[in-house]
Amino acid sequence: MSTSTPTPPADPTFRTYTSAQATTYALNRHGHPPPSNSSSSSASPQPSYPRPLYDHILTSHTSTRGPHSLLLDIGCGPGNISRDLAPHFTRTIGIDPSSSMISVARNLTLEAESSSSPPPPWSPGSITYLTGDAGTLTTTLAPLGVTPGSASLLIAGMAAHWFPLPQFYTCASELLSPTGTLVLFTCASLYVHPTRTPHAAKVQALFSRLEDEVLGPYALEGNRLSRGLYRELGMPWDVAPNAGFGEEGCGRRVWNEGGGNEGGEFFFGRRESVGRVLGSLETASMVTRWREANCRRREEGRGEEVDCLEWLRGELEGVLLGGEEERGEGRKVEDVELEVGVGVVVLTFKKTAKGKEGDGGN
């Protein structure tokens, strides 16, 4: 039983992004880099999230007779998930409340479709993006010919913790086909592998301090729901019992909770340079709010605080590069590689007859 408020406050950060901020977000979350032994011109496009995550989602969908006609990506941002999963569906529609995010999503998709080396893995023209809110999906999608019961898979990645959940669940149920699947997932906290990362304990302590102490005061309810791996996210049978999603049709899978290994494997672990890790952190909403607050403090003459990520960079430099001698040899902390992973939860929902009982005809 969820103990959270049924409707978390809407995201005040991403939906107000400027075009420049949306572009930076897309660049820093554009997917895993190609393998080091592959040239960027010939390597296959890398997904924005680890392939095992998508494998789990698609397997769960297909194994429960889920169709592959229409994919709806809600809170799509710059369209990363839309493009990653589009090859598995006939048609894909991405929706986001930020017009800047939608503009970047369209541009990135058109850019990929105009390339021949390599060509996109989806059919050109099969992806559409539009501006809209999670609570009004049925109305928003109607002009595109999306009718009730026509959606195969409705997915929200790193977004549901900002949704008006009662309205969203109701719309999702109306739009999904009888065997369609609703998928919500989020990633939370950054962990380093305890034996395959140099000075792992000290590096982990810095990441934890950034999240808890430096950025913690700027966390909103949505951030806390995500960090808790959706344990307190309002479930449809609690906040939208008429929607038709019953507990028996729900699946939950968690990896790397608290940085723990999955069966001896650091699941979703990957080699990343410090520079790329810092770039990814640039896209965090708490970092944006930290900077906005500290910019106001500077304008008001209340101190000159070091940027939160510059602080982290300096601390990592001290831990990973040691003394001045090593830094003097030309090494940059941005080039040092870490093995990092995140906590992940995937929730899958199927409509069930039991979930529709007692709806009073509404």
mmCIF file of C-alpha atoms in Angstrom:
data_model
loop_
_atom_site.group_PDB
_atom_site.id
_atom_site.type_symbol
_atom_site.label_atom_id
_atom_site.label_comp_id
_atom_site.label_asym_id
_atom_site.label_seq_id
_atom_site.Cartn_x
_atom_site.Cartn_y
_atom_site.Cartn_z
ATOM 1 C CA MET A 1 0.000 0.000 0.000
ATOM 2 C CA SER A 2 1.443 3.367 -1.036
ATOM 3 C CA THR A 3 1.860 6.014 1.629
ATOM 4 C CA SER A 4 2.712 8.851 -0.750
ATOM 5 C CA THR A 5 0.459 11.658 -1.879
ATOM 6 C CA PRO A 6 -1.514 10.495 -4.916
ATOM 7 C CA THR A 7 -0.417 13.444 -7.031
ATOM 8 C CA PRO A 8 3.217 14.588 -6.676
ATOM 9 C CA PRO A 9 3.858 18.241 -7.556
ATOM 10 C CA ALA A 10 4.525 18.721 -11.268
ATOM 11 C CA ASP A 11 8.132 19.093 -12.336
ATOM 12 C CA PRO A 12 9.047 22.804 -12.215
ATOM 13 C CA THR A 13 12.440 22.376 -13.892
ATOM 14 C CA PHE A 14 12.449 20.307 -17.086
ATOM 15 C CA ARG A 15 9.173 21.697 -18.430
ATOM 16 C CA THR A 16 10.627 25.224 -18.341
ATOM 17 C CA TYR A 17 13.911 24.330 -20.030
ATOM 18 C CA THR A 18 15.245 26.712 -22.645
ATOM 19 C CA SER A 19 16.377 25.353 -26.007
ATOM 20 C CA ALA A 20 19.998 25.525 -24.836
ATOM 21 C CA GLN A 21 19.207 23.551 -21.667
ATOM 22 C CA ALA A 22 17.233 20.947 -23.617
ATOM 23 C CA THR A 23 20.127 20.523 -26.046
ATOM 24 C CA THR A 24 22.612 20.089 -23.181
ATOM 25 C CA TYR A 25 20.298 17.526 -21.595
ATOM 26 C CA ALA A 26 20.112 15.552 -24.839
ATOM 27 C CA LEU A 27 23.872 15.634 -25.389
ATOM 28 C CA ASN A 28 24.613 14.388 -21.883
ATOM 29 C CA ARG A 29 21.956 11.656 -21.999
ATOM 30 C CA HIS A 30 22.417 10.688 -25.628
ATOM 31 C CA GLY A 31 23.257 7.067 -24.889
ATOM 32 C CA HIS A 32 26.230 4.919 -24.087
ATOM 33 C CA PRO A 33 29.308 5.622 -26.225
ATOM 34 C CA PRO A 34 30.216 3.169 -28.996
ATOM 35 C CA PRO A 35 32.647 0.389 -28.058
ATOM 36 C CA SER A 36 36.233 1.602 -27.950
ATOM 37 C CA ASN A 37 37.206 -0.686 -30.835
ATOM 38 C CA SER A 38 34.520 0.776 -33.112
ATOM 39 C CA SER A 39 34.630 3.961 -35.159
ATOM 40 C CA SER A 40 31.827 6.432 -34.496
ATOM 41 C CA SER A 41 30.897 6.457 -38.183
ATOM 42 C CA SER A 42 30.229 2.745 -38.403
ATOM 43 C CA ALA A 43 29.257 1.721 -34.861
ATOM 44 C CA SER A 44 25.645 0.815 -34.187
ATOM 45 C CA PRO A 45 23.713 3.460 -32.253
ATOM 46 C CA GLN A 46 23.975 2.871 -28.524
ATOM 47 C CA PRO A 47 20.800 2.968 -26.411
ATOM 48 C CA SER A 48 20.270 5.691 -23.828
ATOM 49 C CA TYR A 49 19.691 3.075 -21.135
ATOM 50 C CA PRO A 50 21.395 -0.327 -20.790
ATOM 51 C CA ARG A 51 20.193 -2.998 -23.183
ATOM 52 C CA PRO A 52 19.300 -5.407 -20.328
ATOM 53 C CA LEU A 53 16.731 -2.858 -19.124
ATOM 54 C CA TYR A 54 15.067 -2.707 -22.528
ATOM 55 C CA ASP A 55 15.348 -6.490 -22.866
ATOM 56 C CA HIS A 56 13.465 -6.922 -19.599
ATOM 57 C CA ILE A 57 10.741 -4.466 -20.654
ATOM 58 C CA LEU A 58 10.245 -6.023 -24.099
ATOM 59 C CA THR A 59 10.319 -9.570 -22.770
ATOM 60 C CA SER A 60 7.734 -8.727 -20.098
ATOM 61 C CA HIS A 61 5.546 -7.117 -22.751
ATOM 62 C CA THR A 62 5.828 -9.880 -25.340
ATOM 63 C CA SER A 63 5.474 -12.739 -22.859
ATOM 64 C CA THR A 64 2.082 -11.367 -21.789
ATOM 65 C CA ARG A 65 0.786 -11.206 -25.383
ATOM 66 C CA GLY A 66 1.602 -7.536 -25.768
ATOM 67 C CA PRO A 67 1.204 -6.262 -29.349
ATOM 68 C CA HIS A 68 3.788 -4.187 -31.220
ATOM 69 C CA SER A 69 1.727 -1.626 -33.085
ATOM 70 C CA LEU A 70 1.773 1.684 -31.192
ATOM 71 C CA LEU A 71 4.319 2.815 -28.595
ATOM 72 C CA LEU A 72 3.523 5.857 -26.441
ATOM 73 C CA ASP A 73 6.500 7.437 -24.648
ATOM 74 C CA ILE A 74 5.185 9.797 -21.963
ATOM 75 C CA GLY A 75 7.536 12.445 -20.594
ATOM 76 C CA CYS A 76 9.794 11.654 -23.545
ATOM 77 C CA GLY A 77 12.199 14.582 -23.092
ATOM 78 C CA PRO A 78 14.559 14.683 -26.092
ATOM 79 C CA GLY A 79 13.132 11.389 -27.388
ATOM 80 C CA ASN A 80 15.827 8.959 -26.289
ATOM 81 C CA ILE A 81 13.473 6.147 -25.268
ATOM 82 C CA SER A 82 11.262 6.771 -28.285
ATOM 83 C CA ARG A 83 14.177 6.245 -30.654
ATOM 84 C CA ASP A 84 15.570 3.284 -28.690
ATOM 85 C CA LEU A 85 12.292 1.346 -28.743
ATOM 86 C CA ALA A 86 10.842 2.524 -32.071
ATOM 87 C CA PRO A 87 12.401 -0.382 -34.040
ATOM 88 C CA HIS A 88 10.154 -2.766 -32.100
ATOM 89 C CA PHE A 89 6.895 -0.994 -32.980
ATOM 90 C CA THR A 90 5.080 0.080 -36.127
ATOM 91 C CA ARG A 91 4.439 3.595 -34.840
ATOM 92 C CA THR A 92 5.873 5.645 -31.981
ATOM 93 C CA ILE A 93 4.606 8.853 -30.373
ATOM 94 C CA GLY A 94 6.582 10.819 -27.792
ATOM 95 C CA ILE A 95 4.843 13.367 -25.570
ATOM 96 C CA ASP A 96 6.416 15.922 -23.231
ATOM 97 C CA PRO A 97 5.161 19.140 -21.564
ATOM 98 C CA SER A 98 8.313 21.041 -22.596
ATOM 99 C CA SER A 99 8.179 22.559 -26.077
ATOM 100 C CA SER A 100 11.978 22.908 -26.006
ATOM 101 C CA MET A 101 12.414 19.193 -25.295
ATOM 102 C CA ILE A 102 10.007 18.311 -28.110
ATOM 103 C CA SER A 103 11.893 20.572 -30.529
ATOM 104 C CA VAL A 104 15.190 18.862 -29.672
ATOM 105 C CA ALA A 105 13.547 15.421 -29.972
ATOM 106 C CA ARG A 106 12.309 16.240 -33.464
ATOM 107 C CA ASN A 107 15.669 17.635 -34.554
ATOM 108 C CA LEU A 108 17.632 14.634 -33.264
ATOM 109 C CA THR A 109 15.231 12.201 -34.924
ATOM 110 C CA LEU A 110 15.330 14.019 -38.261
ATOM 111 C CA GLU A 111 19.124 14.189 -38.049
ATOM 112 C CA ALA A 112 19.323 10.435 -37.501
ATOM 113 C CA GLU A 113 16.865 9.744 -40.316
ATOM 114 C CA SER A 114 18.898 11.819 -42.752
ATOM 115 C CA SER A 115 22.054 9.837 -41.996
ATOM 116 C CA SER A 116 23.125 6.800 -43.985
ATOM 117 C CA SER A 117 26.130 5.772 -41.892
ATOM 118 C CA PRO A 118 24.563 4.066 -40.150
ATOM 119 C CA PRO A 119 20.887 4.479 -41.077
ATOM 120 C CA PRO A 120 18.443 4.616 -38.170
ATOM 121 C CA PRO A 121 17.143 1.243 -36.966
ATOM 122 C CA TRP A 122 13.533 2.488 -37.121
ATOM 123 C CA SER A 123 11.435 3.252 -40.197
ATOM 124 C CA PRO A 124 11.860 6.945 -41.129
ATOM 125 C CA GLY A 125 8.689 8.863 -40.412
ATOM 126 C CA SER A 126 7.398 6.338 -37.875
ATOM 127 C CA ILE A 127 8.155 8.588 -34.858
ATOM 128 C CA THR A 128 6.005 11.616 -33.989
ATOM 129 C CA TYR A 129 6.467 14.080 -31.130
ATOM 130 C CA LEU A 130 4.019 16.518 -29.616
ATOM 131 C CA THR A 131 3.664 18.736 -26.578
ATOM 132 C CA GLY A 132 1.240 17.547 -23.938
ATOM 133 C CA ASP A 133 0.676 16.593 -20.311
ATOM 134 C CA ALA A 134 0.445 13.136 -18.777
ATOM 135 C CA GLY A 135 -2.969 13.867 -17.300
ATOM 136 C CA THR A 136 -4.673 14.730 -20.601
ATOM 137 C CA LEU A 137 -3.281 12.076 -22.932
ATOM 138 C CA THR A 138 -6.581 10.930 -24.405
ATOM 139 C CA THR A 139 -7.497 14.452 -25.509
ATOM 140 C CA THR A 140 -3.992 15.302 -26.673
ATOM 141 C CA LEU A 141 -3.646 12.200 -28.831
ATOM 142 C CA ALA A 142 -7.102 12.238 -30.411
ATOM 143 C CA PRO A 143 -6.102 14.597 -33.290
ATOM 144 C CA LEU A 144 -3.422 12.056 -34.274
ATOM 145 C CA GLY A 145 -6.014 9.334 -34.668
ATOM 146 C CA VAL A 146 -5.076 7.548 -31.452
ATOM 147 C CA THR A 147 -8.292 5.972 -30.244
ATOM 148 C CA PRO A 148 -9.089 4.195 -26.975
ATOM 149 C CA GLY A 149 -7.637 0.699 -26.881
ATOM 150 C CA SER A 150 -5.112 1.307 -29.659
ATOM 151 C CA ALA A 151 -1.825 1.616 -27.690
ATOM 152 C CA SER A 152 0.397 -1.452 -27.398
ATOM 153 C CA LEU A 153 2.957 -0.230 -24.867
ATOM 154 C CA LEU A 154 2.778 2.955 -22.817
ATOM 155 C CA ILE A 155 6.090 3.777 -21.147
ATOM 156 C CA ALA A 156 7.312 6.539 -18.840
ATOM 157 C CA GLY A 157 11.028 6.511 -18.070
ATOM 158 C CA MET A 158 12.380 8.792 -15.329
ATOM 159 C CA ALA A 159 9.121 10.749 -15.438
ATOM 160 C CA ALA A 160 6.149 9.187 -13.616
ATOM 161 C CA HIS A 161 7.169 10.720 -10.282
ATOM 162 C CA TRP A 162 6.107 14.102 -11.714
ATOM 163 C CA PHE A 163 2.734 12.961 -13.106
ATOM 164 C CA PRO A 164 -0.795 13.681 -11.840
ATOM 165 C CA LEU A 165 -1.175 9.963 -11.186
ATOM 166 C CA PRO A 166 -4.963 9.496 -10.919
ATOM 167 C CA GLN A 167 -5.530 11.201 -14.269
ATOM 168 C CA PHE A 168 -2.507 9.527 -15.854
ATOM 169 C CA TYR A 169 -3.543 5.997 -14.848
ATOM 170 C CA THR A 170 -7.067 6.619 -16.125
ATOM 171 C CA CYS A 171 -5.779 7.851 -19.495
ATOM 172 C CA ALA A 172 -3.312 4.964 -19.736
ATOM 173 C CA SER A 173 -6.064 2.425 -19.159
ATOM 174 C CA GLU A 174 -8.294 4.042 -21.780
ATOM 175 C CA LEU A 175 -5.533 4.106 -24.382
ATOM 176 C CA LEU A 176 -4.045 0.635 -23.871
ATOM 177 C CA SER A 177 -5.276 -2.378 -25.813
ATOM 178 C CA PRO A 178 -6.684 -5.268 -23.741
ATOM 179 C CA THR A 179 -3.255 -6.970 -23.737
ATOM 180 C CA GLY A 180 -1.214 -3.762 -23.742
ATOM 181 C CA THR A 181 1.382 -2.950 -21.078
ATOM 182 C CA LEU A 182 2.035 0.096 -18.917
ATOM 183 C CA VAL A 183 5.708 0.435 -17.914
ATOM 184 C CA LEU A 184 7.149 2.898 -15.397
ATOM 185 C CA PHE A 185 10.848 2.924 -14.596
ATOM 186 C CA THR A 186 13.322 5.165 -12.886
ATOM 187 C CA CYS A 187 17.026 5.239 -12.094
ATOM 188 C CA ALA A 188 18.299 6.647 -8.818
ATOM 189 C CA SER A 189 21.605 7.341 -7.083
ATOM 190 C CA LEU A 190 25.047 6.771 -8.521
ATOM 191 C CA TYR A 191 27.246 3.917 -7.349
ATOM 192 C CA VAL A 192 30.777 2.809 -8.160
ATOM 193 C CA HIS A 193 31.936 -0.773 -8.317
ATOM 194 C CA PRO A 194 33.686 -1.561 -5.015
ATOM 195 C CA THR A 195 36.656 -3.395 -6.575
ATOM 196 C CA ARG A 196 36.848 -2.178 -10.177
ATOM 197 C CA THR A 197 36.959 1.536 -9.406
ATOM 198 C CA PRO A 198 40.110 3.212 -8.055
ATOM 199 C CA HIS A 199 39.689 4.496 -4.492
ATOM 200 C CA ALA A 200 36.094 3.239 -4.631
ATOM 201 C CA ALA A 201 35.154 3.955 -1.007
ATOM 202 C CA LYS A 202 36.307 7.579 -1.186
ATOM 203 C CA VAL A 203 34.702 8.160 -4.585
ATOM 204 C CA GLN A 204 31.420 6.659 -3.368
ATOM 205 C CA ALA A 205 31.510 8.868 -0.288
ATOM 206 C CA LEU A 206 31.800 11.934 -2.530
ATOM 207 C CA PHE A 207 28.841 10.886 -4.696
ATOM 208 C CA SER A 208 26.768 10.221 -1.585
ATOM 209 C CA ARG A 209 27.717 13.554 -0.048
ATOM 210 C CA LEU A 210 26.742 15.356 -3.255
ATOM 211 C CA GLU A 211 23.326 13.696 -3.269
ATOM 212 C CA ASP A 212 22.594 13.875 0.460
ATOM 213 C CA GLU A 213 24.199 17.094 1.698
ATOM 214 C CA VAL A 214 24.854 19.371 -1.266
ATOM 215 C CA LEU A 215 21.794 18.673 -3.422
ATOM 216 C CA GLY A 216 19.490 17.205 -0.762
ATOM 217 C CA PRO A 217 17.960 20.571 0.228
ATOM 218 C CA TYR A 218 16.878 21.033 -3.415
ATOM 219 C CA ALA A 219 15.094 17.685 -3.716
ATOM 220 C CA LEU A 220 11.356 17.807 -4.339
ATOM 221 C CA GLU A 221 8.763 15.101 -3.699
ATOM 222 C CA GLY A 222 9.303 13.706 -7.187
ATOM 223 C CA ASN A 223 13.041 13.358 -6.590
ATOM 224 C CA ARG A 224 12.388 11.542 -3.317
ATOM 225 C CA LEU A 225 9.927 9.148 -4.960
ATOM 226 C CA SER A 226 12.508 8.324 -7.614
ATOM 227 C CA ARG A 227 15.315 7.868 -5.110
ATOM 228 C CA GLY A 228 13.083 5.494 -3.148
ATOM 229 C CA LEU A 229 12.732 3.381 -6.317
ATOM 230 C CA TYR A 230 8.988 4.049 -6.462
ATOM 231 C CA ARG A 231 8.182 2.275 -3.197
ATOM 232 C CA GLU A 232 5.971 5.208 -2.224
ATOM 233 C CA LEU A 233 4.688 6.052 -5.697
ATOM 234 C CA GLY A 234 0.896 5.990 -5.761
ATOM 235 C CA MET A 235 -0.256 2.707 -7.285
ATOM 236 C CA PRO A 236 -3.249 2.671 -9.638
ATOM 237 C CA TRP A 237 -5.416 0.466 -7.392
ATOM 238 C CA ASP A 238 -4.927 3.054 -4.623
ATOM 239 C CA VAL A 239 -5.169 6.377 -6.467
ATOM 240 C CA ALA A 240 -7.228 5.394 -9.537
ATOM 241 C CA PRO A 241 -9.150 2.216 -8.637
ATOM 242 C CA ASN A 242 -11.539 2.708 -11.564
ATOM 243 C CA ALA A 243 -8.700 2.514 -14.082
ATOM 244 C CA GLY A 244 -8.667 -1.283 -14.140
ATOM 245 C CA PHE A 245 -5.092 -2.026 -13.097
ATOM 246 C CA GLY A 246 -5.180 -4.653 -10.328
ATOM 247 C CA GLU A 247 -2.343 -5.711 -8.050
ATOM 248 C CA GLU A 248 -2.272 -9.173 -9.614
ATOM 249 C CA GLY A 249 -1.362 -7.587 -12.948
ATOM 250 C CA CYS A 250 1.650 -5.694 -11.570
ATOM 251 C CA GLY A 251 5.280 -6.726 -11.775
ATOM 252 C CA ARG A 252 8.223 -5.106 -9.977
ATOM 253 C CA ARG A 253 11.928 -5.639 -10.678
ATOM 254 C CA VAL A 254 14.756 -3.866 -8.852
ATOM 255 C CA TRP A 255 18.497 -3.831 -9.519
ATOM 256 C CA ASN A 256 21.442 -2.312 -7.652
ATOM 257 C CA GLU A 257 19.416 -1.138 -4.691
ATOM 258 C CA GLY A 258 21.826 0.633 -2.381
ATOM 259 C CA GLY A 259 24.637 -0.204 -4.788
ATOM 260 C CA GLY A 260 24.293 -3.937 -4.135
ATOM 261 C CA ASN A 261 25.338 -6.392 -6.822
ATOM 262 C CA GLU A 262 22.806 -8.522 -8.668
ATOM 263 C CA GLY A 263 23.879 -12.148 -8.389
ATOM 264 C CA GLY A 264 27.522 -11.157 -8.107
ATOM 265 C CA GLU A 265 27.188 -8.875 -11.134
ATOM 266 C CA PHE A 266 27.214 -5.083 -10.968
ATOM 267 C CA PHE A 267 24.053 -4.828 -13.025
ATOM 268 C CA PHE A 268 23.841 -1.856 -15.387
ATOM 269 C CA GLY A 269 27.482 -1.177 -14.548
ATOM 270 C CA ARG A 270 29.541 0.497 -17.250
ATOM 271 C CA ARG A 271 32.901 2.165 -17.735
ATOM 272 C CA GLU A 272 32.507 5.926 -17.798
ATOM 273 C CA SER A 273 35.020 8.749 -17.732
ATOM 274 C CA VAL A 274 34.711 11.274 -14.916
ATOM 275 C CA GLY A 275 33.973 13.872 -17.586
ATOM 276 C CA ARG A 276 30.993 11.902 -18.831
ATOM 277 C CA VAL A 277 29.727 11.295 -15.299
ATOM 278 C CA LEU A 278 29.898 15.043 -14.600
ATOM 279 C CA GLY A 279 28.087 15.711 -17.874
ATOM 280 C CA SER A 280 25.304 13.347 -16.882
ATOM 281 C CA LEU A 281 24.975 15.032 -13.487
ATOM 282 C CA GLU A 282 24.553 18.355 -15.327
ATOM 283 C CA THR A 283 21.090 17.117 -16.361
ATOM 284 C CA ALA A 284 19.846 16.471 -12.809
ATOM 285 C CA SER A 285 16.967 18.733 -11.803
ATOM 286 C CA MET A 286 18.452 19.229 -8.318
ATOM 287 C CA VAL A 287 21.662 20.579 -9.876
ATOM 288 C CA THR A 288 19.624 23.073 -11.901
ATOM 289 C CA ARG A 289 17.752 24.213 -8.783
ATOM 290 C CA TRP A 290 20.994 24.415 -6.744
ATOM 291 C CA ARG A 291 22.466 26.721 -9.392
ATOM 292 C CA GLU A 292 19.360 28.890 -9.587
ATOM 293 C CA ALA A 293 19.321 29.331 -5.808
ATOM 294 C CA ASN A 294 23.022 30.105 -5.557
ATOM 295 C CA CYS A 295 22.840 32.527 -8.466
ATOM 296 C CA ARG A 296 20.207 34.468 -6.525
ATOM 297 C CA ARG A 297 22.401 34.433 -3.432
ATOM 298 C CA ARG A 298 25.320 35.879 -5.397
ATOM 299 C CA GLU A 299 23.093 38.567 -6.874
ATOM 300 C CA GLU A 300 21.973 39.462 -3.371
ATOM 301 C CA GLY A 301 25.593 39.673 -2.197
ATOM 302 C CA ARG A 302 25.263 36.714 0.170
ATOM 303 C CA GLY A 303 28.450 34.878 -0.739
ATOM 304 C CA GLU A 304 30.281 33.304 -3.653
ATOM 305 C CA GLU A 305 29.937 29.545 -3.414
ATOM 306 C CA VAL A 306 31.820 27.128 -5.663
ATOM 307 C CA ASP A 307 29.555 25.439 -8.210
ATOM 308 C CA CYS A 308 28.321 22.084 -6.889
ATOM 309 C CA LEU A 309 29.793 20.082 -9.763
ATOM 310 C CA GLU A 310 33.029 22.067 -9.750
ATOM 311 C CA TRP A 311 33.300 21.133 -6.076
ATOM 312 C CA LEU A 312 32.789 17.469 -6.960
ATOM 313 C CA ARG A 313 35.339 17.671 -9.772
ATOM 314 C CA GLY A 314 37.947 19.153 -7.438
ATOM 315 C CA GLU A 315 37.312 16.529 -4.788
ATOM 316 C CA LEU A 316 37.541 13.714 -7.337
ATOM 317 C CA GLU A 317 40.765 15.176 -8.686
ATOM 318 C CA GLY A 318 42.282 15.060 -5.234
ATOM 319 C CA VAL A 319 41.220 11.456 -4.677
ATOM 320 C CA LEU A 320 41.939 10.026 -8.119
ATOM 321 C CA LEU A 321 45.046 11.918 -9.178
ATOM 322 C CA GLY A 322 46.689 12.374 -5.803
ATOM 323 C CA GLY A 323 49.528 14.875 -5.523
ATOM 324 C CA GLU A 324 50.649 17.735 -7.730
ATOM 325 C CA GLU A 325 53.260 15.486 -9.365
ATOM 326 C CA GLU A 326 50.678 13.315 -11.093
ATOM 327 C CA ARG A 327 48.560 16.283 -12.129
ATOM 328 C CA GLY A 328 51.714 17.871 -13.510
ATOM 329 C CA GLU A 329 52.185 14.961 -15.888
ATOM 330 C CA GLY A 330 49.218 16.151 -17.942
ATOM 331 C CA ARG A 331 46.546 13.772 -16.691
ATOM 332 C CA LYS A 332 43.085 15.270 -16.352
ATOM 333 C CA VAL A 333 40.564 13.945 -13.884
ATOM 334 C CA GLU A 334 37.910 14.087 -16.635
ATOM 335 C CA ASP A 335 39.776 11.286 -18.439
ATOM 336 C CA VAL A 336 39.930 8.897 -15.482
ATOM 337 C CA GLU A 337 37.540 5.973 -15.898
ATOM 338 C CA LEU A 338 35.201 4.673 -13.221
ATOM 339 C CA GLU A 339 32.860 1.704 -13.239
ATOM 340 C CA VAL A 340 29.501 3.169 -12.322
ATOM 341 C CA GLY A 341 25.952 1.925 -11.979
ATOM 342 C CA VAL A 342 22.592 3.145 -10.721
ATOM 343 C CA GLY A 343 19.678 1.774 -8.753
ATOM 344 C CA VAL A 344 16.854 0.829 -11.111
ATOM 345 C CA VAL A 345 13.217 -0.167 -10.719
ATOM 346 C CA VAL A 346 10.806 -1.289 -13.436
ATOM 347 C CA LEU A 347 7.071 -1.506 -12.780
ATOM 348 C CA THR A 348 4.847 -3.274 -15.313
ATOM 349 C CA PHE A 349 1.055 -3.183 -15.264
ATOM 350 C CA LYS A 350 -1.580 -5.104 -17.180
ATOM 351 C CA LYS A 351 -5.283 -4.368 -17.103
ATOM 352 C CA THR A 352 -7.186 -6.981 -15.131
ATOM 353 C CA ALA A 353 -10.861 -7.825 -14.761
ATOM 354 C CA LYS A 354 -10.506 -7.675 -10.978
ATOM 355 C CA GLY A 355 -9.109 -4.157 -11.200
ATOM 356 C CA LYS A 356 -12.359 -3.001 -12.821
ATOM 357 C CA GLU A 357 -14.699 -4.358 -10.206
ATOM 358 C CA GLY A 358 -16.739 -1.919 -8.158
ATOM 359 C CA ASP A 359 -16.070 1.060 -10.402
ATOM 360 C CA GLY A 360 -19.637 2.279 -10.092
ATOM 361 C CA GLY A 361 -19.880 2.527 -13.849
ATOM 362 C CA ASN A 362 -17.538 5.526 -14.064
#
